[in-house]
Amino acid sequence: MVCKVWPLGSLEDQVQNLVKNWEMEFFNKADLNEHKSVDLNKFTFSVNGRTPLTLEEAGKLGGGYNPLLQTSLPEKYRSYNPDTETAETSTRLSLQHSLVEFYGMAIFELDEHDKVVKVEFFYDHAELLGGLLKGPVIDASAEGAVASSCPVLRSTG
């Protein structure tokens, strides 16, 4: 990850360090007591307006990137099923070496001690997973071709 070098102590420097520390702890530390950037009693994490999760609940989902990839899609339409993944397998997929560009936004809420109490992520899952899926474009006009009924898979290739 390439980071801009901000003036030491500036708001930009503080935000960059906070986000980098939080990300390292959230995705790499299984022991909740090692999380120093968050208020363990108040912290919640949510994606795209879903029900907020505590650190413990996020860990029960398999940890790693699984909390970011939760979905309400029926299983038959899932190209990635977070219900069957663990913290280990979610980063061991063959997808890990693919470069995908997508845009999102995160809102961090801090308490009076500059501890993170709430993180909300907003991004388009289809933009992320669609860019990772490989395969030929389905030609619905070809004789005998069966087009996918999944809107994500329909436009990948």
mmCIF file of C-alpha atoms in Angstrom:
data_model
loop_
_atom_site.group_PDB
_atom_site.id
_atom_site.type_symbol
_atom_site.label_atom_id
_atom_site.label_comp_id
_atom_site.label_asym_id
_atom_site.label_seq_id
_atom_site.Cartn_x
_atom_site.Cartn_y
_atom_site.Cartn_z
ATOM 1 C CA MET A 1 0.000 0.000 0.000
ATOM 2 C CA VAL A 2 1.450 3.351 -1.030
ATOM 3 C CA CYS A 3 0.630 6.192 1.331
ATOM 4 C CA LYS A 4 1.113 9.890 0.934
ATOM 5 C CA VAL A 5 3.498 11.433 3.440
ATOM 6 C CA TRP A 6 1.560 14.116 5.282
ATOM 7 C CA PRO A 7 3.018 16.732 7.631
ATOM 8 C CA LEU A 8 3.635 14.998 10.969
ATOM 9 C CA GLY A 9 0.697 15.470 13.345
ATOM 10 C CA SER A 10 -1.618 16.947 10.696
ATOM 11 C CA LEU A 11 -5.237 15.786 10.553
ATOM 12 C CA GLU A 12 -4.446 13.867 7.358
ATOM 13 C CA ASP A 13 -1.504 12.120 9.055
ATOM 14 C CA GLN A 14 -3.661 11.217 12.068
ATOM 15 C CA VAL A 15 -6.470 9.815 9.878
ATOM 16 C CA GLN A 16 -4.045 7.817 7.724
ATOM 17 C CA ASN A 17 -2.367 6.270 10.781
ATOM 18 C CA LEU A 18 -5.694 5.489 12.442
ATOM 19 C CA VAL A 19 -7.049 3.708 9.355
ATOM 20 C CA LYS A 20 -3.797 1.769 8.782
ATOM 21 C CA ASN A 21 -3.665 0.637 12.428
ATOM 22 C CA TRP A 22 -7.357 -0.314 12.498
ATOM 23 C CA GLU A 23 -7.042 -2.290 9.240
ATOM 24 C CA MET A 24 -3.977 -4.179 10.490
ATOM 25 C CA GLU A 25 -5.698 -5.097 13.762
ATOM 26 C CA PHE A 26 -9.080 -5.990 12.238
ATOM 27 C CA PHE A 27 -7.685 -8.282 9.553
ATOM 28 C CA ASN A 28 -4.639 -9.734 11.347
ATOM 29 C CA LYS A 29 -5.236 -9.975 15.106
ATOM 30 C CA ALA A 30 -7.468 -12.791 16.354
ATOM 31 C CA ASP A 31 -7.005 -11.848 20.028
ATOM 32 C CA LEU A 32 -9.463 -9.018 20.683
ATOM 33 C CA ASN A 33 -7.354 -7.758 23.593
ATOM 34 C CA GLU A 34 -4.635 -6.833 21.075
ATOM 35 C CA HIS A 35 -6.934 -4.333 19.336
ATOM 36 C CA LYS A 36 -5.675 -0.947 20.567
ATOM 37 C CA SER A 37 -7.362 1.342 18.010
ATOM 38 C CA VAL A 38 -10.946 0.492 19.039
ATOM 39 C CA ASP A 39 -13.150 0.726 22.107
ATOM 40 C CA LEU A 40 -13.820 -2.991 22.628
ATOM 41 C CA ASN A 41 -17.054 -2.313 24.541
ATOM 42 C CA LYS A 42 -18.654 -0.005 21.958
ATOM 43 C CA PHE A 43 -17.162 -0.968 18.577
ATOM 44 C CA THR A 44 -19.483 -1.896 15.695
ATOM 45 C CA PHE A 45 -18.760 -2.663 12.045
ATOM 46 C CA SER A 46 -21.252 -2.632 9.176
ATOM 47 C CA VAL A 47 -21.280 -2.981 5.397
ATOM 48 C CA ASN A 48 -23.807 -1.351 3.076
ATOM 49 C CA GLY A 49 -26.309 -0.649 5.841
ATOM 50 C CA ARG A 50 -26.481 -4.233 7.109
ATOM 51 C CA THR A 51 -26.899 -4.951 10.816
ATOM 52 C CA PRO A 52 -23.793 -3.719 12.694
ATOM 53 C CA LEU A 53 -21.463 -6.387 14.108
ATOM 54 C CA THR A 54 -19.234 -6.349 17.173
ATOM 55 C CA LEU A 55 -15.607 -7.524 16.879
ATOM 56 C CA GLU A 56 -16.649 -10.860 18.369
ATOM 57 C CA GLU A 57 -19.495 -11.275 15.854
ATOM 58 C CA ALA A 58 -17.201 -10.380 12.937
ATOM 59 C CA GLY A 59 -14.768 -13.042 14.169
ATOM 60 C CA LYS A 60 -17.556 -15.639 14.253
ATOM 61 C CA LEU A 61 -18.193 -14.966 10.547
ATOM 62 C CA GLY A 62 -14.740 -16.351 9.834
ATOM 63 C CA GLY A 63 -12.733 -13.186 10.356
ATOM 64 C CA GLY A 64 -10.452 -11.893 7.634
ATOM 65 C CA TYR A 65 -12.382 -10.399 4.764
ATOM 66 C CA ASN A 66 -15.575 -12.417 5.323
ATOM 67 C CA PRO A 67 -17.381 -9.657 7.256
ATOM 68 C CA LEU A 68 -16.905 -7.379 4.218
ATOM 69 C CA LEU A 69 -18.364 -9.952 1.821
ATOM 70 C CA GLN A 70 -21.608 -10.860 3.591
ATOM 71 C CA THR A 71 -24.560 -11.130 1.239
ATOM 72 C CA SER A 72 -28.281 -11.717 1.273
ATOM 73 C CA LEU A 73 -28.230 -13.299 -2.204
ATOM 74 C CA PRO A 74 -29.729 -16.796 -2.403
ATOM 75 C CA GLU A 75 -26.948 -19.416 -2.377
ATOM 76 C CA LYS A 76 -27.564 -20.463 -5.994
ATOM 77 C CA TYR A 77 -26.594 -16.941 -7.168
ATOM 78 C CA ARG A 78 -23.450 -16.543 -5.058
ATOM 79 C CA SER A 79 -20.128 -16.503 -6.859
ATOM 80 C CA TYR A 80 -18.438 -16.327 -3.438
ATOM 81 C CA ASN A 81 -20.157 -17.849 -0.428
ATOM 82 C CA PRO A 82 -18.892 -16.260 2.803
ATOM 83 C CA ASP A 83 -20.875 -18.834 4.816
ATOM 84 C CA THR A 84 -18.431 -21.563 3.767
ATOM 85 C CA GLU A 85 -15.206 -19.564 4.181
ATOM 86 C CA THR A 86 -12.900 -19.050 7.149
ATOM 87 C CA ALA A 87 -10.316 -16.349 7.858
ATOM 88 C CA GLU A 88 -7.686 -18.618 6.275
ATOM 89 C CA THR A 89 -9.587 -19.665 3.169
ATOM 90 C CA SER A 90 -11.001 -16.216 2.409
ATOM 91 C CA THR A 91 -7.492 -14.950 1.632
ATOM 92 C CA ARG A 92 -6.191 -18.172 0.075
ATOM 93 C CA LEU A 93 -8.482 -18.175 -2.942
ATOM 94 C CA SER A 94 -6.987 -18.007 -6.421
ATOM 95 C CA LEU A 95 -8.586 -14.564 -6.620
ATOM 96 C CA GLN A 96 -5.957 -13.028 -4.345
ATOM 97 C CA HIS A 97 -3.580 -12.160 -7.177
ATOM 98 C CA SER A 98 -6.177 -10.424 -9.333
ATOM 99 C CA LEU A 99 -6.228 -6.647 -9.536
ATOM 100 C CA VAL A 100 -9.701 -5.183 -9.321
ATOM 101 C CA GLU A 101 -10.463 -1.502 -9.160
ATOM 102 C CA PHE A 102 -13.625 -0.424 -7.414
ATOM 103 C CA TYR A 103 -14.730 2.513 -5.343
ATOM 104 C CA GLY A 104 -16.182 2.618 -1.899
ATOM 105 C CA MET A 105 -16.414 4.757 1.174
ATOM 106 C CA ALA A 106 -15.832 4.181 4.874
ATOM 107 C CA ILE A 107 -17.036 6.291 7.772
ATOM 108 C CA PHE A 108 -15.090 6.000 11.033
ATOM 109 C CA GLU A 109 -16.604 7.348 14.248
ATOM 110 C CA LEU A 110 -14.254 8.021 17.171
ATOM 111 C CA ASP A 111 -14.826 8.610 20.857
ATOM 112 C CA GLU A 112 -13.238 11.342 22.971
ATOM 113 C CA HIS A 113 -10.093 9.172 23.352
ATOM 114 C CA ASP A 114 -9.693 8.783 19.560
ATOM 115 C CA LYS A 115 -10.719 5.115 19.734
ATOM 116 C CA VAL A 116 -12.846 3.763 16.882
ATOM 117 C CA VAL A 117 -16.393 3.038 18.044
ATOM 118 C CA LYS A 118 -18.071 2.568 14.674
ATOM 119 C CA VAL A 119 -17.021 1.768 11.093
ATOM 120 C CA GLU A 120 -19.431 1.773 8.166
ATOM 121 C CA PHE A 121 -18.345 0.580 4.711
ATOM 122 C CA PHE A 122 -20.303 1.265 1.534
ATOM 123 C CA TYR A 123 -19.378 -0.311 -1.809
ATOM 124 C CA ASP A 124 -20.871 -2.268 -4.699
ATOM 125 C CA HIS A 125 -20.248 -6.000 -4.143
ATOM 126 C CA ALA A 126 -20.971 -6.722 -7.816
ATOM 127 C CA GLU A 127 -18.229 -4.333 -8.919
ATOM 128 C CA LEU A 128 -15.724 -6.147 -6.687
ATOM 129 C CA LEU A 129 -16.700 -9.773 -7.290
ATOM 130 C CA GLY A 130 -17.580 -9.253 -10.959
ATOM 131 C CA GLY A 131 -14.036 -8.061 -11.588
ATOM 132 C CA LEU A 132 -12.590 -11.152 -9.905
ATOM 133 C CA LEU A 133 -14.629 -13.750 -11.774
ATOM 134 C CA LYS A 134 -13.014 -15.317 -14.800
ATOM 135 C CA GLY A 135 -14.553 -16.984 -17.796
ATOM 136 C CA PRO A 136 -15.850 -16.333 -21.266
ATOM 137 C CA VAL A 137 -18.626 -13.854 -21.874
ATOM 138 C CA ILE A 138 -21.891 -15.743 -22.293
ATOM 139 C CA ASP A 139 -23.222 -15.360 -25.828
ATOM 140 C CA ALA A 140 -26.979 -15.518 -25.295
ATOM 141 C CA SER A 141 -27.546 -15.359 -29.055
ATOM 142 C CA ALA A 142 -25.673 -18.621 -29.731
ATOM 143 C CA GLU A 143 -27.850 -21.641 -30.429
ATOM 144 C CA GLY A 144 -28.343 -23.730 -27.304
ATOM 145 C CA ALA A 145 -26.726 -21.129 -25.053
ATOM 146 C CA VAL A 146 -28.203 -20.689 -21.625
ATOM 147 C CA ALA A 147 -27.732 -17.202 -20.239
ATOM 148 C CA SER A 148 -27.159 -16.905 -16.522
ATOM 149 C CA SER A 149 -30.019 -15.506 -14.506
ATOM 150 C CA CYS A 150 -27.536 -13.912 -12.112
ATOM 151 C CA PRO A 151 -27.049 -10.212 -12.911
ATOM 152 C CA VAL A 152 -23.439 -10.328 -11.662
ATOM 153 C CA LEU A 153 -22.423 -13.319 -13.776
ATOM 154 C CA ARG A 154 -24.333 -12.063 -16.809
ATOM 155 C CA SER A 155 -21.861 -9.210 -17.339
ATOM 156 C CA THR A 156 -18.548 -10.876 -16.463
ATOM 157 C CA GLY A 157 -16.017 -12.472 -18.672
#
